[in-house]
PDB file of C-alpha atoms in Angstrom:
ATOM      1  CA  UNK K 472     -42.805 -21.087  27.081  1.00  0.00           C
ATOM      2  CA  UNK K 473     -39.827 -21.064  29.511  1.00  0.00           C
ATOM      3  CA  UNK K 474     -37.648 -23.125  26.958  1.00  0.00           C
ATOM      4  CA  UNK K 475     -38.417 -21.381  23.883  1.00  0.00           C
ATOM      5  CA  UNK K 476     -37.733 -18.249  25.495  1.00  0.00           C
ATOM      6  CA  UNK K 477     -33.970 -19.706  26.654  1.00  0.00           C
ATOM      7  CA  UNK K 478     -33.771 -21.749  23.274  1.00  0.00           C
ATOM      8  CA  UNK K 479     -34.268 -17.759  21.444  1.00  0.00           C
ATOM      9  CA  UNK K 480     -31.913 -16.176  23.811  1.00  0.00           C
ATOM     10  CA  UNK K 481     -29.166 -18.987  23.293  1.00  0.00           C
ATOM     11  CA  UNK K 482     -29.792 -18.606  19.370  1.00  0.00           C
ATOM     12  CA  UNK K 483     -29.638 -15.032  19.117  1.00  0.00           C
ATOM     13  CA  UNK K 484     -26.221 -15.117  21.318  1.00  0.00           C
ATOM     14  CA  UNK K 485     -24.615 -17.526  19.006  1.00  0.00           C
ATOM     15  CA  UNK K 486     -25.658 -15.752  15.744  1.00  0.00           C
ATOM     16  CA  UNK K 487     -23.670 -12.559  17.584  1.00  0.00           C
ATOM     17  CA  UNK K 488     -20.878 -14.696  18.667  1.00  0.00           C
ATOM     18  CA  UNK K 489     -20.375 -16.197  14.946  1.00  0.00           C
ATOM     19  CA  UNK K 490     -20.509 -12.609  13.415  1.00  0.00           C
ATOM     20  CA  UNK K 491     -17.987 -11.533  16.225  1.00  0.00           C
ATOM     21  CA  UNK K 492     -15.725 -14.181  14.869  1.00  0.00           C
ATOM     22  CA  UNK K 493     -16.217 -13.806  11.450  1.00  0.00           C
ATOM     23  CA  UNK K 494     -15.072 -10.113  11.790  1.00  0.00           C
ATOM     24  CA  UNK K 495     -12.091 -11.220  13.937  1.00  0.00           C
ATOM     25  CA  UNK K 496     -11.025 -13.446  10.849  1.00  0.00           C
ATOM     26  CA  UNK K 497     -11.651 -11.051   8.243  1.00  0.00           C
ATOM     27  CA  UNK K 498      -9.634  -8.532  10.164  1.00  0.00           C
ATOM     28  CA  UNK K 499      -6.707 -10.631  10.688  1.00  0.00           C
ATOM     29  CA  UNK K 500      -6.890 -11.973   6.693  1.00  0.00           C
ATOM     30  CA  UNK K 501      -6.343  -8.240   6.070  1.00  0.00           C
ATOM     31  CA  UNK K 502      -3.577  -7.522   8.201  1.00  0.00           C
ATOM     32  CA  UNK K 503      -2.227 -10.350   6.481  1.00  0.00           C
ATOM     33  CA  UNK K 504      -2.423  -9.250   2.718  1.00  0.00           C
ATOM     34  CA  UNK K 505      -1.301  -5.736   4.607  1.00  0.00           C
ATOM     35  CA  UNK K 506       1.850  -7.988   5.779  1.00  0.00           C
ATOM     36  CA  UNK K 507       2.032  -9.419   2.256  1.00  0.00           C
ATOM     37  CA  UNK K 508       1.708  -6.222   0.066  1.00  0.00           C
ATOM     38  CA  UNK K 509       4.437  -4.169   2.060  1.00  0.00           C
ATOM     39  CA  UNK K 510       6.594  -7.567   2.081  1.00  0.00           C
ATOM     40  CA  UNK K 511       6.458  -7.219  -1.870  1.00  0.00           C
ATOM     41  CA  UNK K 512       7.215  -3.676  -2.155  1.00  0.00           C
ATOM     42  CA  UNK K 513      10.215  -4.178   0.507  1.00  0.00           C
ATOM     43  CA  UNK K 514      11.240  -7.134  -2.229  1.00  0.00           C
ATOM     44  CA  UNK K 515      11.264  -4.095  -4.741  1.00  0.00           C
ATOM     45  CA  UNK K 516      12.886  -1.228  -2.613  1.00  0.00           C
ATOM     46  CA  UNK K 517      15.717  -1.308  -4.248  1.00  0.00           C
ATOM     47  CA  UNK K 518      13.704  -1.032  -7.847  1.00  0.00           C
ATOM     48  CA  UNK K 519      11.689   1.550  -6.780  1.00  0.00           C
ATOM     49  CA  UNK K 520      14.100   3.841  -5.783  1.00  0.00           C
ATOM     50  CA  UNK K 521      15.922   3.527  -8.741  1.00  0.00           C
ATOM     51  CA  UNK K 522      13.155   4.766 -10.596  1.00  0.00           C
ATOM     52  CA  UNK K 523      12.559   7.608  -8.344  1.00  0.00           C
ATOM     53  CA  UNK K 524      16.217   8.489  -8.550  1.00  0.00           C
ATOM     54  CA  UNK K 525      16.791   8.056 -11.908  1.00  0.00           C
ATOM     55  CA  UNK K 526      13.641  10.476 -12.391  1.00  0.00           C
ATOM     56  CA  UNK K 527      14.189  12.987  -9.782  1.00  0.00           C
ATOM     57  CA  UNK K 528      17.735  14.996  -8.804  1.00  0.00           C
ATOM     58  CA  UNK K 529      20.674  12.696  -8.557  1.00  0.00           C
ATOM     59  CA  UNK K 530      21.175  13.629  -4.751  1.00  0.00           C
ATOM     60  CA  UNK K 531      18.585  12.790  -3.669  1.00  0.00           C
ATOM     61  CA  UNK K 532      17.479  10.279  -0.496  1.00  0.00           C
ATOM     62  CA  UNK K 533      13.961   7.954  -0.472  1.00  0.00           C
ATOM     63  CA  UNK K 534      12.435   7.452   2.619  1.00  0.00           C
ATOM     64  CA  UNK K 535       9.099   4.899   2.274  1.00  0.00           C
ATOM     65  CA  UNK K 536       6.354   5.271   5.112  1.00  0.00           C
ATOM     66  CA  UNK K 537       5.552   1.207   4.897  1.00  0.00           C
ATOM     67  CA  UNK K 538       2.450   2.007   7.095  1.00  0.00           C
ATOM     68  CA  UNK K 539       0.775   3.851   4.064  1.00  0.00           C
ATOM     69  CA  UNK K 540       0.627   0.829   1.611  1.00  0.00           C
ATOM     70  CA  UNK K 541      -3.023   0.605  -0.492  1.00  0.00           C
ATOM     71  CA  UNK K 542      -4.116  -1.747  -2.469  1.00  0.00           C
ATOM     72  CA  UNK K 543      -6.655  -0.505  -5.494  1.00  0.00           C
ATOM     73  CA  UNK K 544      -8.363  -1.900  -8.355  1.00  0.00           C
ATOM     74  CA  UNK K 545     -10.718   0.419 -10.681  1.00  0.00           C
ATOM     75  CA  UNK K 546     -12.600  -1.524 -12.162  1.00  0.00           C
ATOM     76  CA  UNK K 547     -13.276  -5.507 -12.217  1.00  0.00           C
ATOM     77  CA  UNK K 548     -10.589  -6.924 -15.123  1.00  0.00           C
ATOM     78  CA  UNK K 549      -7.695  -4.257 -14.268  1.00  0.00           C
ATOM     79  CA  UNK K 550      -4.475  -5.066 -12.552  1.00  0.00           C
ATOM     80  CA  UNK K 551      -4.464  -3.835  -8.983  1.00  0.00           C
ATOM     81  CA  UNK K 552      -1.800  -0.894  -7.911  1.00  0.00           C
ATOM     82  CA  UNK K 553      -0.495  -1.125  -4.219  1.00  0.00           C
ATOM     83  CA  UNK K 554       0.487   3.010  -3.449  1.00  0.00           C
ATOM     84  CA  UNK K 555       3.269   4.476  -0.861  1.00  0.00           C
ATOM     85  CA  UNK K 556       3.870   7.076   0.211  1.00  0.00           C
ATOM     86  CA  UNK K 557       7.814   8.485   0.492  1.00  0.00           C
ATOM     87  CA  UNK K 558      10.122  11.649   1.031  1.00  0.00           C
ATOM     88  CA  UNK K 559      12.630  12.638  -1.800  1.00  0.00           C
ATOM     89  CA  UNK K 560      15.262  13.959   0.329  1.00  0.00           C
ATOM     90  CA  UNK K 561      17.715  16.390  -1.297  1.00  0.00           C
ATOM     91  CA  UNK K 562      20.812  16.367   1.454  1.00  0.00           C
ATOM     92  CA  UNK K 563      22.178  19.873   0.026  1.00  0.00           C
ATOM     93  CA  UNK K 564      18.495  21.368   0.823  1.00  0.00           C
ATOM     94  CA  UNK K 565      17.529  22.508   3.800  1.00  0.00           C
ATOM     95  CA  UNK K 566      13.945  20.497   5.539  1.00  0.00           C
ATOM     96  CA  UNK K 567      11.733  24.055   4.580  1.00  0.00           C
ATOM     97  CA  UNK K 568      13.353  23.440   1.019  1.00  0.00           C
ATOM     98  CA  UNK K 569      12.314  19.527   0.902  1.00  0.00           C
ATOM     99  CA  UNK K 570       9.226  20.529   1.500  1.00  0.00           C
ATOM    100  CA  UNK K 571       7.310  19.761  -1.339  1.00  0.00           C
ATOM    101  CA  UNK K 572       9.390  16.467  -1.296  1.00  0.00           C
ATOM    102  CA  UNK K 573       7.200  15.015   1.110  1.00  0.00           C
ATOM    103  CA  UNK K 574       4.671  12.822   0.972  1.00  0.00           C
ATOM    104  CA  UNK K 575       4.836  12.174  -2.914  1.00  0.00           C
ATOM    105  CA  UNK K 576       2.937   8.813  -3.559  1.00  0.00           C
ATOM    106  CA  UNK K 577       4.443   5.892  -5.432  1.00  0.00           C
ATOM    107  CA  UNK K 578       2.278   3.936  -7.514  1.00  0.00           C
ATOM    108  CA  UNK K 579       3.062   0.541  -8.421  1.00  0.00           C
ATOM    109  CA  UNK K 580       1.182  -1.695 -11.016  1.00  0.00           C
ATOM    110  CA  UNK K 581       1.259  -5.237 -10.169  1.00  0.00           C
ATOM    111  CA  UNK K 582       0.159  -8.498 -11.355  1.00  0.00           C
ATOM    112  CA  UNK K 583      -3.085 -10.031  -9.038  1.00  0.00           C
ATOM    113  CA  UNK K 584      -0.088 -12.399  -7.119  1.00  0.00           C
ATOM    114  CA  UNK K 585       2.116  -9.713  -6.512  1.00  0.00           C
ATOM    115  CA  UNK K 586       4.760 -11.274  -8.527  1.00  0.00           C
ATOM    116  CA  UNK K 587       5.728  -8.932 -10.818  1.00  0.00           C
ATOM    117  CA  UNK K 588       5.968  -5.197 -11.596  1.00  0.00           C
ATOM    118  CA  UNK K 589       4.129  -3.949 -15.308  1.00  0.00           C
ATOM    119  CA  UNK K 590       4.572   0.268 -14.161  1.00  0.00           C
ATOM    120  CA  UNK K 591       5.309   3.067 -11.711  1.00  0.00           C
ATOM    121  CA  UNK K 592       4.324   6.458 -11.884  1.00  0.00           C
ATOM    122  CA  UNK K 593       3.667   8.739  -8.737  1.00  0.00           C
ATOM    123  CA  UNK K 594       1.337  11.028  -8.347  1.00  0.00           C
ATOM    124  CA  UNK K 595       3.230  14.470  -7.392  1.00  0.00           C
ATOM    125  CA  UNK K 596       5.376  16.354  -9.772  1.00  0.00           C
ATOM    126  CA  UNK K 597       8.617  15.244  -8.402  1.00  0.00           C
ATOM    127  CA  UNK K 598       8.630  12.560 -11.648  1.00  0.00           C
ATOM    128  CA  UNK K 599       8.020  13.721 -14.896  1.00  0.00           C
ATOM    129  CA  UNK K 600       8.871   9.942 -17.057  1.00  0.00           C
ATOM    130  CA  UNK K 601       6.893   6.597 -16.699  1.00  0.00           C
ATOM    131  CA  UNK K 602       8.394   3.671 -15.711  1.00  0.00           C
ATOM    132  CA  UNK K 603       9.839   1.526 -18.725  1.00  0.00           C
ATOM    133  CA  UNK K 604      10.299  -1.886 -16.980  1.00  0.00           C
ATOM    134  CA  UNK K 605      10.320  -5.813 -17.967  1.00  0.00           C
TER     135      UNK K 605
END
């Protein structure tokens, strides 16, 4: 009776350990598509800001918040869109002017292998255009 009693306890305190673990590596898989996502929009900074630029007043100065990348999908068969969020800075404005420059998000459609850019398009008013890329 002993035994099984021991045998059940050991069990049960595996089965916990291996779900312990198996959350440890999901977690770290996802900080490392988190590491991977932001490492392809850094790759695209330059593109990206361009487009924000070109769309916005020429003066202006993009500052990304790389903590606030997302990765979304709608539905099943749709390319996913990784999202940022940035500042348009206008230098001749004051900060209480820039105000509703802040915390635009930047929404970029990407292939599944985050390889290539099809759009861009944010989601304030700051851009009026769509993104006419490759």
């Amino acid at each position: 009776m002993k035994k099984s009693v021991v045998l059940v306890f050991i069990a049960i305190f595996l089965i916990l350990a291996g779900i312990e673990g198996t959350k440890k590596v999901f977690e770290m898989r996802r900080e490392a598509q988190k590491e991977h996502q932001i490492a392809f929009l850094q790759a695209h900074e330059k593109e990206m800001t361009e487009y924000i630029q070109k769309n916005s007043s020429d003066d202006i100065k993009v500052k990304y918040y790389w903590n606030t990348v997302e990765r979304k999908q709608s539905m099943a068969f749709s390319r996913p869109t990784l999202s940022i969020k940035f500042d348009a800075i206008d230098e001749k404005k004051t900060k209480e002017e820039n105000y509703y420059n802040e915390k635009n998000t930047l929404v970029v459609d990407t292939d599944k292998e985050l390889t290539r850019i099809y759009d861009m398009w944010t989601t304030g008013t700051i851009i009026e255009n769509s993104y006419t890329g490759e």
